[in-house]
C-alpha cells in the first residue's frame, strides 16, 4: 500500500485494515541544502507527518514507536565520540525538524507514559542491500559523499569535489562515522525487541554508528579498491556548516540494545558498488533521468543551482 503521512485519511485507512503492535517511522525529506532554501516544505512535511501518525496511532491504541533521528542533532560536537547525552544543537531546517520531532516524542511520552518510544540517531548511512537490488537513488543532485562517488564511478559525474583539505585530521579531510545500511536495519529490529521487552523504556535514545571515524580520502580509497574504478578528485574549500570530525559513542546501544555494527568500510563499498554497477541510473532508466534532470534545473531557483550544476 502507498499513502501520504501528511494526509490523516491515508493513515487511518491502513489502521482500519490492520492492527499494529508498533510503527517504525522513517519517512521524511533529508536534503540539508534544500531545507535551507525551502524551510516551509521541510517543516510542513517532516512535522505534520509525525503529528498525524502519532495521532492516528494513539486513537488506535498503538503506542510503540521507533523513529529515524540523526546525528545532525549534535550539530558541531565539541569533542568525539558523541554520547547520547551531548547537548543538542542544530544548524539548518532539516536538522531542526529532526530535533523538533524528537521533542514532540519526548513531550507525548511525558503527557501519556503508555507511549514507548526509541529515537535512533543515525550517523552516515552508506552501502546497499548485498543482493544489489536495493540501494540509494537520489532524485536530484547527490549532496552526500557516497552517492556522489558512486555516480563518478559509473560515469555520470566526472570528478568528486573534496570539501576542505585543511582540517586538523590525519589527511586534512573531514572525518565521519559511516555505517552500513544492513547494520542500521538490524539496529531497528533490536530497537523493536527492546520496546517489547522493557515496560519502562519511556522515550529512549540510541546512537547507530560504528564508533570509528573515516576521512573522505580513506572512504574514496576504499571505494576505488572495491570497484576497480578511478575516482578523479578536485579540491575545494570547506563546505559551509561542515564539521571536522563526528563519530558515535556506541556503548549505550551495545549495552542496552545488544547491538553493534558488524560491517566495515570495505563491506559498505563492496555492496554499494554491486548496486551501482547493476543500476547505474538507479531505479529509473537513463532517458527518464535526463527528462527529470532538465525539469529540475528549470524549476530550481538560482540560489540552488550551484548544487545542481
Ligand atoms: C550530511 C548532513 C547531515 C545529514 C546527513 C545525511 C550537512 C552539513 N550535513 O551529513 O545533516 O544528516 O548528511 O546522511 O550537509 N564531502 C565531500 N564531497 C562531496 C560530499 C561530501 O568532500 O561531494 C565530504 C563532506 O565535506 C564531509 C563528508 O564528505 O566531510 C561526508 O559528507 P556527507 O555525506 O554530505 O555527510 P555529512 O555532512 O556528515
Short mmCIF file of C-alpha atoms and ligand atoms in Angstrom, two decimals:
data_model
loop_
_atom_site.label_atom_id
_atom_site.label_comp_id
_atom_site.label_asym_id
_atom_site.label_seq_id
_atom_site.Cartn_x
_atom_site.Cartn_y
_atom_site.Cartn_z
CA UNK A 1 0.00 0.00 0.00
CA UNK A 2 1.12 3.54 -0.64
CA UNK A 3 -0.02 6.63 1.22
CA UNK A 4 0.98 10.07 2.37
CA UNK A 5 1.59 10.64 6.08
CA UNK A 6 0.60 14.27 5.58
CA UNK A 7 -2.96 13.01 4.84
CA UNK A 8 -4.58 11.71 8.02
CA UNK A 9 -7.12 9.73 5.99
CA UNK A 10 -4.38 7.71 4.32
CA UNK A 11 -3.03 6.65 7.72
CA UNK A 12 -6.48 5.90 9.09
CA UNK A 13 -7.22 3.63 6.13
CA UNK A 14 -4.19 1.49 6.92
CA UNK A 15 -5.02 1.33 10.61
CA UNK A 16 -8.55 0.14 9.72
CA UNK A 17 -7.11 -2.71 7.69
CA UNK A 18 -4.51 -3.97 10.17
CA UNK A 19 -3.82 -3.99 13.89
CA UNK A 20 -0.25 -2.82 14.54
CA UNK A 21 1.87 -3.56 17.60
CA UNK A 22 4.45 -0.90 16.70
CA UNK A 23 5.47 1.53 13.98
CA UNK A 24 8.92 2.38 12.58
CA UNK A 25 8.74 5.96 11.28
CA UNK A 26 11.38 6.52 8.56
CA UNK A 27 9.57 8.98 6.32
CA UNK A 28 10.93 12.48 5.75
CA UNK A 29 12.79 14.85 3.47
CA UNK A 30 16.54 14.86 4.10
CA UNK A 31 18.49 17.25 1.88
CA UNK A 32 20.21 19.87 4.02
CA UNK A 33 20.74 22.43 1.21
CA UNK A 34 17.13 22.16 0.03
CA UNK A 35 15.89 22.61 3.60
CA UNK A 36 17.73 25.94 3.77
CA UNK A 37 16.07 27.23 0.59
CA UNK A 38 12.63 25.66 1.25
CA UNK A 39 12.21 25.64 5.03
CA UNK A 40 8.40 25.59 4.96
CA UNK A 41 8.41 22.48 2.80
CA UNK A 42 10.63 20.78 5.40
CA UNK A 43 8.72 21.95 8.46
CA UNK A 44 5.40 21.09 6.87
CA UNK A 45 6.34 17.67 5.53
CA UNK A 46 8.57 16.41 8.33
CA UNK A 47 6.47 17.65 11.25
CA UNK A 48 2.87 17.30 10.01
CA UNK A 49 3.59 13.70 9.03
CA UNK A 50 4.81 12.83 12.53
CA UNK A 51 1.90 14.57 14.27
CA UNK A 52 -0.65 12.84 12.02
CA UNK A 53 0.98 9.47 12.52
CA UNK A 54 1.13 9.76 16.30
CA UNK A 55 -2.48 10.97 16.50
CA UNK A 56 -3.76 8.01 14.49
CA UNK A 57 -1.54 5.61 16.43
CA UNK A 58 -2.87 6.97 19.71
CA UNK A 59 -6.51 6.68 18.59
CA UNK A 60 -5.85 3.07 17.67
CA UNK A 61 -4.07 2.37 20.94
CA UNK A 62 -0.78 1.61 19.22
CA UNK A 63 1.81 3.43 21.32
CA UNK A 64 5.10 1.77 20.40
CA UNK A 65 7.26 3.85 18.09
CA UNK A 66 10.79 3.73 16.63
CA UNK A 67 11.89 6.97 14.97
CA UNK A 68 14.72 7.69 12.50
CA UNK A 69 16.56 10.61 14.02
CA UNK A 70 20.01 11.76 13.02
CA UNK A 71 23.44 12.62 14.39
CA UNK A 72 22.72 16.03 12.89
CA UNK A 73 21.09 16.88 16.26
CA UNK A 74 24.62 17.04 17.80
CA UNK A 75 25.49 19.96 15.48
CA UNK A 76 29.22 20.68 15.71
CA UNK A 77 30.16 18.49 18.69
CA UNK A 78 32.88 19.90 20.92
CA UNK A 79 34.53 16.52 21.26
CA UNK A 80 34.16 12.98 19.93
CA UNK A 81 32.83 10.35 20.28
CA UNK A 82 29.32 11.81 20.70
CA UNK A 83 27.39 10.27 23.56
CA UNK A 84 23.60 10.36 23.63
CA UNK A 85 23.57 12.94 26.42
CA UNK A 86 25.55 15.57 24.47
CA UNK A 87 23.89 18.98 24.19
CA UNK A 88 21.65 19.20 21.15
CA UNK A 89 22.21 21.93 18.63
CA UNK A 90 21.10 22.13 15.02
CA UNK A 91 22.30 24.35 12.22
CA UNK A 92 19.71 24.03 9.44
CA UNK A 93 15.94 23.46 8.98
CA UNK A 94 16.36 19.76 8.14
CA UNK A 95 18.25 19.21 11.40
CA UNK A 96 15.69 21.30 13.27
CA UNK A 97 12.85 19.07 12.03
CA UNK A 98 14.69 16.05 13.47
CA UNK A 99 15.16 17.80 16.79
CA UNK A 100 11.57 19.08 16.93
CA UNK A 101 10.33 15.57 16.12
CA UNK A 102 12.43 14.22 18.99
CA UNK A 103 10.97 16.93 21.27
CA UNK A 104 7.42 16.13 20.15
CA UNK A 105 8.02 12.49 21.06
CA UNK A 106 9.52 13.34 24.45
CA UNK A 107 6.51 15.58 25.17
CA UNK A 108 3.99 12.96 24.04
CA UNK A 109 5.59 10.36 26.27
CA UNK A 110 5.65 12.82 29.16
CA UNK A 111 1.93 13.51 28.74
CA UNK A 112 0.99 9.86 28.26
CA UNK A 113 3.51 7.38 29.75
CA UNK A 114 1.79 4.49 27.92
CA UNK A 115 3.85 5.56 24.91
CA UNK A 116 7.12 3.65 24.45
CA UNK A 117 9.49 5.32 22.03
CA UNK A 118 13.01 4.68 20.72
CA UNK A 119 14.82 7.51 18.94
CA UNK A 120 17.65 6.19 16.74
CA UNK A 121 20.31 8.74 15.83
CA UNK A 122 21.83 7.57 12.55
CA UNK A 123 25.39 8.56 11.72
CA UNK A 124 26.30 8.35 7.97
CA UNK A 125 24.38 5.51 6.31
CA UNK A 126 26.04 4.06 3.20
CA UNK A 127 26.18 0.78 1.28
CA UNK A 128 23.29 -1.17 -0.20
CA UNK A 129 21.46 -4.45 0.21
CA UNK A 130 24.03 -7.18 -0.62
CA UNK A 131 21.75 -8.51 -3.41
CA UNK A 132 22.38 -5.30 -5.39
CA UNK A 133 18.59 -4.94 -5.77
CA UNK A 134 18.01 -2.17 -3.21
CA UNK A 135 20.15 0.95 -2.96
CA UNK A 136 20.16 4.71 -2.62
CA UNK A 137 18.90 6.61 -5.69
CA UNK A 138 18.96 10.37 -5.11
CA UNK A 139 16.13 12.06 -7.05
CA UNK A 140 18.19 15.17 -7.73
CA UNK A 141 21.78 16.27 -7.27
CA UNK A 142 23.60 13.95 -4.83
CA UNK A 143 24.85 16.06 -1.93
CA UNK A 144 26.18 13.26 0.25
CA UNK A 145 29.63 11.81 -0.30
CA UNK A 146 29.00 8.19 -1.27
CA UNK A 147 26.10 8.71 -3.73
CA UNK A 148 28.39 11.23 -5.47
CA UNK A 149 31.38 8.85 -5.51
CA UNK A 150 29.10 6.17 -6.97
CA UNK A 151 27.98 8.48 -9.78
CA UNK A 152 31.60 9.29 -10.65
CA UNK A 153 32.41 5.57 -10.75
CA UNK A 154 29.62 4.83 -13.25
CA UNK A 155 30.50 7.85 -15.41
CA UNK A 156 27.53 10.09 -14.54
CA UNK A 157 29.79 12.68 -12.94
CA UNK A 158 33.34 13.50 -13.98
CA UNK A 159 35.02 14.39 -10.75
CA UNK A 160 34.45 14.35 -7.00
CA UNK A 161 34.93 17.67 -5.24
CA UNK A 162 36.57 17.16 -1.85
CA UNK A 163 35.35 19.86 0.51
CA UNK A 164 38.29 21.00 2.62
CA UNK A 165 41.82 19.63 2.81
CA UNK A 166 42.99 21.70 5.75
CA UNK A 167 41.09 20.13 8.64
CA UNK A 168 43.31 19.11 11.55
CA UNK A 169 42.81 15.40 10.74
CA UNK A 170 45.25 12.69 9.57
CA UNK A 171 44.93 13.63 5.88
CA UNK A 172 43.29 17.06 6.11
CA UNK A 173 39.76 15.88 5.13
CA UNK A 174 36.65 15.58 7.30
CA UNK A 175 36.00 12.54 9.45
CA UNK A 176 32.60 10.79 9.70
CA UNK A 177 31.17 7.58 11.08
CA UNK A 178 29.94 5.63 8.03
CA UNK A 179 27.56 2.80 8.82
CA UNK A 180 26.32 0.02 6.53
CA UNK A 181 22.58 0.19 5.88
CA UNK A 182 22.30 -3.51 6.82
CA UNK A 183 23.70 -2.69 10.26
CA UNK A 184 21.22 0.18 10.52
CA UNK A 185 18.41 -2.23 9.65
CA UNK A 186 19.42 -4.68 12.38
CA UNK A 187 19.58 -1.75 14.83
CA UNK A 188 15.85 -1.24 14.18
CA UNK A 189 14.92 -4.85 14.89
CA UNK A 190 16.90 -4.63 18.15
CA UNK A 191 15.06 -1.41 19.00
CA UNK A 192 11.72 -3.17 18.47
CA UNK A 193 12.83 -6.06 20.70
CA UNK A 194 13.79 -3.52 23.33
CA UNK A 195 10.38 -1.80 23.14
CA UNK A 196 8.53 -5.08 23.57
CA UNK A 197 10.66 -6.31 26.47
CA UNK A 198 11.13 -3.11 28.50
CA UNK A 199 7.91 -1.84 30.09
CA UNK A 200 9.55 1.31 31.50
CA UNK A 201 11.65 2.26 28.48
CA UNK A 202 9.95 5.67 28.21
CA UNK A 203 11.44 7.70 25.38
CA UNK A 204 14.95 6.30 24.94
CA UNK A 205 17.66 7.42 22.54
CA UNK A 206 20.48 5.43 20.94
CA UNK A 207 23.26 6.25 18.50
CA UNK A 208 23.54 3.98 15.48
CA UNK A 209 27.14 4.29 14.36
CA UNK A 210 30.27 2.14 14.26
CA UNK A 211 32.30 4.26 16.68
CA UNK A 212 35.03 4.58 14.02
CA UNK A 213 35.93 7.74 12.15
CA UNK A 214 36.93 7.61 8.46
CA UNK A 215 38.25 10.50 6.37
CA UNK A 216 36.88 11.44 2.94
CA UNK A 217 40.09 10.23 1.26
CA UNK A 218 40.03 6.91 3.14
CA UNK A 219 36.43 6.36 2.03
CA UNK A 220 37.28 7.18 -1.59
CA UNK A 221 40.29 4.82 -1.47
CA UNK A 222 38.07 2.02 -0.13
CA UNK A 223 35.60 2.58 -2.98
CA UNK A 224 38.39 2.60 -5.60
CA UNK A 225 39.62 -0.71 -4.21
CA UNK A 226 36.13 -2.26 -4.19
CA UNK A 227 35.18 -1.09 -7.68
CA UNK A 228 38.47 -1.02 -9.57
CA UNK A 229 37.34 2.38 -10.92
CA UNK A 230 39.24 5.63 -10.80
CA UNK A 231 37.66 8.49 -8.89
CA UNK A 232 39.21 11.77 -10.12
CA UNK A 233 39.34 14.37 -7.36
CA UNK A 234 39.45 18.11 -7.19
CA UNK A 235 39.78 20.13 -4.01
CA UNK A 236 37.56 22.99 -2.93
CA UNK A 237 37.21 24.97 0.27
CA UNK A 238 35.30 23.68 3.27
CA UNK A 239 31.56 23.23 2.76
CA UNK A 240 29.65 25.76 4.90
CA UNK A 241 28.29 24.16 8.05
CA UNK A 242 30.58 21.09 7.85
CA UNK A 243 32.43 19.95 10.93
CA UNK A 244 35.84 18.45 11.26
CA UNK A 245 35.05 15.18 12.95
CA UNK A 246 31.94 13.33 14.07
CA UNK A 247 31.66 9.75 15.26
CA UNK A 248 29.44 7.87 17.64
CA UNK A 249 29.83 6.57 21.13
CA UNK A 250 28.40 3.07 20.77
CA UNK A 251 28.45 1.77 24.35
CA UNK A 252 24.82 2.57 25.15
CA UNK A 253 23.45 0.72 22.12
CA UNK A 254 25.80 -2.19 22.78
CA UNK A 255 24.82 -2.48 26.43
CA UNK A 256 21.09 -1.78 26.25
CA UNK A 257 20.08 -2.96 22.75
CA UNK A 258 22.67 -5.74 22.46
CA UNK A 259 23.57 -4.28 19.06
CA UNK A 260 26.83 -3.34 17.43
CA UNK A 261 27.78 -2.72 13.82
CA UNK A 262 29.33 -5.74 12.09
CA UNK A 263 30.40 -4.26 8.77
CA UNK A 264 33.43 -2.13 7.90
CA UNK A 265 34.03 0.34 5.09
CA UNK A 266 35.29 -2.39 2.70
CA UNK A 267 31.90 -4.17 3.05
CA UNK A 268 29.99 -0.90 2.60
CA UNK A 269 31.89 -0.06 -0.60
CA UNK A 270 31.63 -3.61 -1.98
CA UNK A 271 27.85 -3.65 -1.57
CA UNK A 272 27.38 -0.12 -2.82
CA UNK A 273 29.42 -0.89 -5.93
CA UNK A 274 27.38 -4.05 -6.54
CA UNK A 275 24.20 -1.90 -6.53
CA UNK A 276 25.84 0.83 -8.65
CA UNK A 277 27.11 -1.44 -11.40
CA UNK A 278 23.76 -3.26 -11.66
CA UNK A 279 21.78 0.01 -11.56
CA UNK A 280 23.99 2.83 -12.87
CA UNK A 281 20.91 5.05 -13.30
CA UNK A 282 19.21 3.93 -10.11
CA UNK A 283 15.63 2.72 -10.33
CA UNK A 284 14.99 4.76 -13.47
CA UNK A 285 16.37 4.39 -16.97
CA UNK A 286 18.87 6.82 -18.45
CA UNK A 287 16.27 8.65 -20.59
CA UNK A 288 13.74 9.08 -17.79
CA UNK A 289 16.52 10.55 -15.68
CA UNK A 290 17.54 13.04 -18.39
CA UNK A 291 13.95 14.34 -18.63
CA UNK A 292 13.76 14.63 -14.83
CA UNK A 293 17.12 16.48 -14.66
CA UNK A 294 16.00 19.03 -17.26
CA UNK A 295 12.78 19.72 -15.35
CA UNK A 296 14.71 20.03 -12.07
CA UNK A 297 17.21 22.53 -13.46
CA UNK A 298 14.41 24.65 -14.97
CA UNK A 299 12.32 24.67 -11.80
CA UNK A 300 15.05 25.36 -9.24
CA UNK A 301 15.63 28.91 -8.01
CA UNK A 302 19.00 30.37 -8.98
CA UNK A 303 20.33 30.15 -5.43
CA UNK A 304 20.18 26.35 -5.62
CA UNK A 305 21.86 25.99 -8.95
CA UNK A 306 25.38 25.83 -7.66
CA UNK A 307 24.34 22.50 -6.12
CA UNK A 308 22.54 21.39 -9.23
CA UNK A 309 25.07 22.05 -11.97
C1 LIG B 1 25.02 15.32 5.87
C2 LIG B 1 24.26 16.42 6.55
C3 LIG B 1 23.56 15.83 7.76
C4 LIG B 1 22.65 14.69 7.34
C5 LIG B 1 23.46 13.64 6.59
C6 LIG B 1 22.54 12.60 5.99
C7 LIG B 1 25.44 18.53 6.02
C8 LIG B 1 26.25 19.65 6.56
N1 LIG B 1 25.14 17.53 6.89
O1 LIG B 1 26.00 14.85 6.79
O2 LIG B 1 22.80 16.85 8.40
O3 LIG B 1 22.06 14.09 8.47
O4 LIG B 1 24.17 14.27 5.50
O5 LIG B 1 23.27 11.50 5.56
O6 LIG B 1 25.06 18.51 4.87
N2 LIG B 1 32.02 15.53 1.05
C9 LIG B 1 32.91 15.87 0.04
N3 LIG B 1 32.42 15.98 -1.24
C10 LIG B 1 31.09 15.77 -1.55
C11 LIG B 1 30.20 15.43 -0.49
C12 LIG B 1 30.71 15.33 0.79
O7 LIG B 1 34.10 16.08 0.26
O8 LIG B 1 30.70 15.89 -2.72
C13 LIG B 1 32.56 15.38 2.42
C14 LIG B 1 31.93 16.34 3.42
O9 LIG B 1 32.62 17.56 3.45
C15 LIG B 1 32.08 15.51 4.71
C16 LIG B 1 31.93 14.06 4.25
O10 LIG B 1 32.23 14.08 2.85
O11 LIG B 1 33.36 15.69 5.27
C17 LIG B 1 30.54 13.50 4.46
O12 LIG B 1 29.59 14.37 3.86
P1 LIG B 1 28.04 13.95 3.68
O13 LIG B 1 27.96 12.59 3.06
O14 LIG B 1 27.34 15.05 2.99
O15 LIG B 1 27.52 13.76 5.16
P2 LIG B 1 27.52 14.79 6.41
O16 LIG B 1 27.98 16.12 6.03
O17 LIG B 1 28.21 14.13 7.54
#
